[in-house]
PDB file of C-alpha atoms in Angstrom:
ATOM      1  CA  MET A   1      -0.029   0.023  -0.019  1.00 41.00           C
ATOM      2  CA  GLY A   2       2.924   2.380  -0.315  1.00 44.00           C
ATOM      3  CA  SER A   3       6.276   2.603   1.326  1.00 47.00           C
ATOM      4  CA  GLY A   4       5.971   5.815   3.345  1.00 55.00           C
ATOM      5  CA  PRO A   5       8.484   8.490   2.515  1.00 60.00           C
ATOM      6  CA  GLY A   6      10.798   5.909   1.021  1.00 62.00           C
ATOM      7  CA  TYR A   7      13.930   4.088   2.186  1.00 60.00           C
ATOM      8  CA  HIS A   8      17.170   5.978   2.322  1.00 57.00           C
ATOM      9  CA  ASP A   9      20.034   3.415   1.749  1.00 63.00           C
ATOM     10  CA  PRO A  10      22.674   4.057   4.380  1.00 65.00           C
ATOM     11  CA  ARG A  11      25.309   3.327   1.649  1.00 65.00           C
ATOM     12  CA  SER A  12      24.007   6.290  -0.394  1.00 64.00           C
ATOM     13  CA  PRO A  13      26.535   9.003  -1.029  1.00 67.00           C
ATOM     14  CA  PHE A  14      23.658  11.504  -0.447  1.00 71.00           C
ATOM     15  CA  LYS A  15      22.688  12.581   3.010  1.00 73.00           C
ATOM     16  CA  PRO A  16      19.059  12.094   4.082  1.00 72.00           C
ATOM     17  CA  LEU A  17      16.777  15.173   3.838  1.00 80.00           C
ATOM     18  CA  GLN A  18      16.684  17.296   7.025  1.00 82.00           C
ATOM     19  CA  GLU A  19      13.474  18.969   8.121  1.00 87.00           C
ATOM     20  CA  VAL A  20      13.535  22.650   7.258  1.00 90.00           C
ATOM     21  CA  GLU A  21      11.327  25.312   8.808  1.00 94.00           C
ATOM     22  CA  GLY A  22       8.929  26.696   6.213  1.00 95.00           C
ATOM     23  CA  VAL A  23       9.266  23.625   3.933  1.00 96.00           C
ATOM     24  CA  VAL A  24       6.473  20.979   3.848  1.00 97.00           C
ATOM     25  CA  SER A  25       7.525  17.924   5.815  1.00 94.00           C
ATOM     26  CA  TRP A  26       7.743  14.539   4.151  1.00 92.00           C
ATOM     27  CA  LYS A  27       6.579  13.073   7.429  1.00 92.00           C
ATOM     28  CA  LEU A  28       3.349  15.044   7.002  1.00 94.00           C
ATOM     29  CA  LEU A  29       2.932  14.128   3.348  1.00 94.00           C
ATOM     30  CA  SER A  30       3.522  10.455   4.058  1.00 91.00           C
ATOM     31  CA  SER A  31       0.895  10.374   6.845  1.00 92.00           C
ATOM     32  CA  VAL A  32      -1.806   9.639   4.245  1.00 93.00           C
ATOM     33  CA  THR A  33      -3.557   6.308   4.555  1.00 91.00           C
ATOM     34  CA  VAL A  34      -5.042   4.376   1.662  1.00 89.00           C
ATOM     35  CA  LYS A  35      -7.916   2.029   1.073  1.00 88.00           C
ATOM     36  CA  ALA A  36      -7.587  -0.498  -1.743  1.00 85.00           C
ATOM     37  CA  ASP A  37     -10.617  -1.434  -3.787  1.00 82.00           C
ATOM     38  CA  LYS A  38     -10.693  -3.918  -6.667  1.00 82.00           C
ATOM     39  CA  SER A  39      -9.843  -1.289  -9.268  1.00 80.00           C
ATOM     40  CA  LYS A  40      -8.045   1.535  -7.480  1.00 79.00           C
ATOM     41  CA  VAL A  41      -6.340   2.874  -4.347  1.00 82.00           C
ATOM     42  CA  THR A  42      -8.153   5.734  -2.585  1.00 88.00           C
ATOM     43  CA  PRO A  43      -6.104   8.012  -0.378  1.00 93.00           C
ATOM     44  CA  SER A  44      -7.393   9.451   2.896  1.00 94.00           C
ATOM     45  CA  PHE A  45      -5.566  12.607   3.832  1.00 96.00           C
ATOM     46  CA  PRO A  46      -5.240  13.933   7.431  1.00 96.00           C
ATOM     47  CA  SER A  47      -6.411  17.488   8.063  1.00 97.00           C
ATOM     48  CA  GLY A  48      -2.796  18.824   8.079  1.00 97.00           C
ATOM     49  CA  VAL A  49      -2.322  17.580   4.553  1.00 97.00           C
ATOM     50  CA  LEU A  50      -5.730  18.830   3.346  1.00 97.00           C
ATOM     51  CA  ALA A  51      -4.861  22.312   4.731  1.00 98.00           C
ATOM     52  CA  LEU A  52      -2.067  22.478   2.055  1.00 98.00           C
ATOM     53  CA  ASN A  53      -4.467  22.108  -0.844  1.00 98.00           C
ATOM     54  CA  GLN A  54      -4.488  25.197  -3.129  1.00 98.00           C
ATOM     55  CA  ARG A  55      -1.911  26.920  -0.928  1.00 98.00           C
ATOM     56  CA  THR A  56       1.530  28.227  -1.963  1.00 98.00           C
ATOM     57  CA  VAL A  57       4.105  25.934  -0.383  1.00 98.00           C
ATOM     58  CA  LYS A  58       7.804  25.029  -0.446  1.00 98.00           C
ATOM     59  CA  VAL A  59       8.740  21.403  -1.001  1.00 97.00           C
ATOM     60  CA  GLN A  60      12.255  19.885  -1.084  1.00 96.00           C
ATOM     61  CA  GLY A  61      13.454  16.628  -2.496  1.00 94.00           C
ATOM     62  CA  PHE A  62      15.562  14.769  -4.934  1.00 91.00           C
ATOM     63  CA  MET A  63      14.804  15.399  -8.623  1.00 93.00           C
ATOM     64  CA  MET A  64      13.556  12.663 -10.904  1.00 91.00           C
ATOM     65  CA  PRO A  65      13.437  13.940 -14.509  1.00 91.00           C
ATOM     66  CA  LEU A  66      10.412  13.201 -16.625  1.00 90.00           C
ATOM     67  CA  GLU A  67      11.769  14.904 -19.779  1.00 89.00           C
ATOM     68  CA  PRO A  68      14.913  14.601 -21.838  1.00 91.00           C
ATOM     69  CA  GLY A  69      17.639  17.178 -21.321  1.00 92.00           C
ATOM     70  CA  ASP A  70      19.312  18.920 -18.417  1.00 93.00           C
ATOM     71  CA  LYS A  71      16.453  21.426 -17.809  1.00 95.00           C
ATOM     72  CA  GLN A  72      13.210  20.203 -16.549  1.00 95.00           C
ATOM     73  CA  SER A  73       9.725  21.824 -16.541  1.00 96.00           C
ATOM     74  CA  HIS A  74       7.981  18.564 -15.495  1.00 97.00           C
ATOM     75  CA  PHE A  75       9.657  16.337 -12.918  1.00 95.00           C
ATOM     76  CA  LEU A  76       9.101  14.490  -9.638  1.00 94.00           C
ATOM     77  CA  LEU A  77      10.591  15.309  -6.254  1.00 95.00           C
ATOM     78  CA  SER A  78      11.274  12.325  -4.113  1.00 91.00           C
ATOM     79  CA  SER A  79      11.820  12.194  -0.367  1.00 88.00           C
ATOM     80  CA  VAL A  80      14.843   9.940  -0.960  1.00 85.00           C
ATOM     81  CA  PRO A  81      17.510   9.885  -3.700  1.00 82.00           C
ATOM     82  CA  THR A  82      17.059   7.344  -6.501  1.00 76.00           C
ATOM     83  CA  SER A  83      19.460   4.458  -6.440  1.00 68.00           C
ATOM     84  CA  CYS A  84      18.299   2.921  -9.760  1.00 67.00           C
ATOM     85  CA  SER A  85      17.430   4.708 -12.969  1.00 66.00           C
ATOM     86  CA  PHE A  86      14.491   2.359 -13.534  1.00 66.00           C
ATOM     87  CA  CYS A  87      13.107   2.276  -9.910  1.00 70.00           C
ATOM     88  CA  VAL A  88      10.717   4.639  -8.127  1.00 72.00           C
ATOM     89  CA  PRO A  89      12.218   5.155  -4.719  1.00 69.00           C
ATOM     90  CA  ALA A  90       8.933   5.651  -2.828  1.00 76.00           C
ATOM     91  CA  GLY A  91       5.175   5.191  -3.068  1.00 83.00           C
ATOM     92  CA  PRO A  92       2.917   8.096  -4.083  1.00 88.00           C
ATOM     93  CA  GLU A  93       3.155   9.415  -0.549  1.00 91.00           C
ATOM     94  CA  GLY A  94       6.883   9.978  -1.039  1.00 90.00           C
ATOM     95  CA  LEU A  95       6.608  11.764  -4.394  1.00 94.00           C
ATOM     96  CA  VAL A  96       5.471  15.209  -5.576  1.00 97.00           C
ATOM     97  CA  GLU A  97       4.853  15.947  -9.223  1.00 97.00           C
ATOM     98  CA  VAL A  98       6.210  19.372 -10.159  1.00 98.00           C
ATOM     99  CA  ARG A  99       5.236  21.643 -13.134  1.00 98.00           C
ATOM    100  CA  SER A 100       7.574  24.661 -13.130  1.00 97.00           C
ATOM    101  CA  LYS A 101       7.088  28.087 -14.731  1.00 96.00           C
ATOM    102  CA  THR A 102      10.619  28.002 -16.113  1.00 93.00           C
ATOM    103  CA  PRO A 103      12.862  24.974 -16.539  1.00 95.00           C
ATOM    104  CA  VAL A 104      14.960  23.827 -13.588  1.00 94.00           C
ATOM    105  CA  ARG A 105      18.442  22.449 -14.231  1.00 94.00           C
ATOM    106  CA  TYR A 106      18.768  18.836 -13.223  1.00 93.00           C
ATOM    107  CA  THR A 107      20.920  18.124 -10.266  1.00 92.00           C
ATOM    108  CA  LEU A 108      21.682  15.301  -7.908  1.00 88.00           C
ATOM    109  CA  ASP A 109      21.568  17.750  -5.008  1.00 90.00           C
ATOM    110  CA  VAL A 110      18.421  18.561  -2.969  1.00 92.00           C
ATOM    111  CA  VAL A 111      16.065  20.858  -4.903  1.00 95.00           C
ATOM    112  CA  THR A 112      13.559  23.165  -3.201  1.00 96.00           C
ATOM    113  CA  VAL A 113      10.622  24.541  -5.169  1.00 97.00           C
ATOM    114  CA  GLU A 114       7.810  26.922  -4.294  1.00 97.00           C
ATOM    115  CA  GLY A 115       4.439  26.755  -5.981  1.00 98.00           C
ATOM    116  CA  GLN A 116       0.687  25.957  -5.753  1.00 98.00           C
ATOM    117  CA  MET A 117       0.085  22.600  -3.970  1.00 98.00           C
ATOM    118  CA  ALA A 118      -2.762  20.300  -5.095  1.00 98.00           C
ATOM    119  CA  VAL A 119      -3.743  17.372  -2.889  1.00 98.00           C
ATOM    120  CA  LEU A 120      -5.109  14.828  -5.360  1.00 96.00           C
ATOM    121  CA  ASN A 121      -7.931  12.387  -4.513  1.00 91.00           C
ATOM    122  CA  ASP A 122      -8.380  10.686  -7.871  1.00 88.00           C
ATOM    123  CA  ASP A 123      -5.359  11.348 -10.116  1.00 91.00           C
ATOM    124  CA  PRO A 124      -5.330   9.101 -13.197  1.00 89.00           C
ATOM    125  CA  TYR A 125      -1.546   8.439 -12.709  1.00 89.00           C
ATOM    126  CA  GLY A 126      -1.858   7.597  -9.020  1.00 89.00           C
ATOM    127  CA  MET A 127      -0.121  10.711  -7.741  1.00 94.00           C
ATOM    128  CA  PHE A 128      -1.180  12.196  -4.352  1.00 96.00           C
ATOM    129  CA  TYR A 129       0.558  15.593  -4.671  1.00 97.00           C
ATOM    130  CA  ARG A 130       1.238  18.117  -7.343  1.00 98.00           C
ATOM    131  CA  VAL A 131       2.903  21.541  -7.285  1.00 98.00           C
ATOM    132  CA  THR A 132       2.246  23.902 -10.231  1.00 98.00           C
ATOM    133  CA  ASP A 133       3.612  27.283 -11.272  1.00 97.00           C
ATOM    134  CA  ALA A 134       6.740  26.238  -9.375  1.00 97.00           C
ATOM    135  CA  VAL A 135       9.875  28.239  -9.155  1.00 96.00           C
ATOM    136  CA  ARG A 136      13.223  27.194  -7.695  1.00 94.00           C
ATOM    137  CA  ALA A 137      13.385  28.484  -4.160  1.00 92.00           C
ATOM    138  CA  THR A 138      16.097  28.760  -1.510  1.00 77.00           C
ATOM    139  CA  ARG A 139      15.621  26.880   1.665  1.00 64.00           C
TER     140      ARG A 139
END
């Protein structure tokens, strides 16, 4: 039913994310529970997560490109670094889809973006969170 915020391999050369004041916590985002039906998984969000819907927020994470090239306008942020090019490092509670206003240069370092948060109940791709009109932010 999901893997929480994801597993950070202790052998990873990347340090785990640290909680930062003013940046949405992955602990909060991963507090969602799910109910599995025959044809879909339905999320149930706690009030703290629902309060983020349609608000401007900052989110930090490790970038997973969804487009070719070194600049990305559509990408995922993950709570843990990817260890395999073909593996998703977390369930939907450990990922945020990002659509940026201007392309963001791909990096292996932690990326922080600021934009409009959407908490998704019935996304066709199974995502729980999306940030739109995002811009690269400083932590």
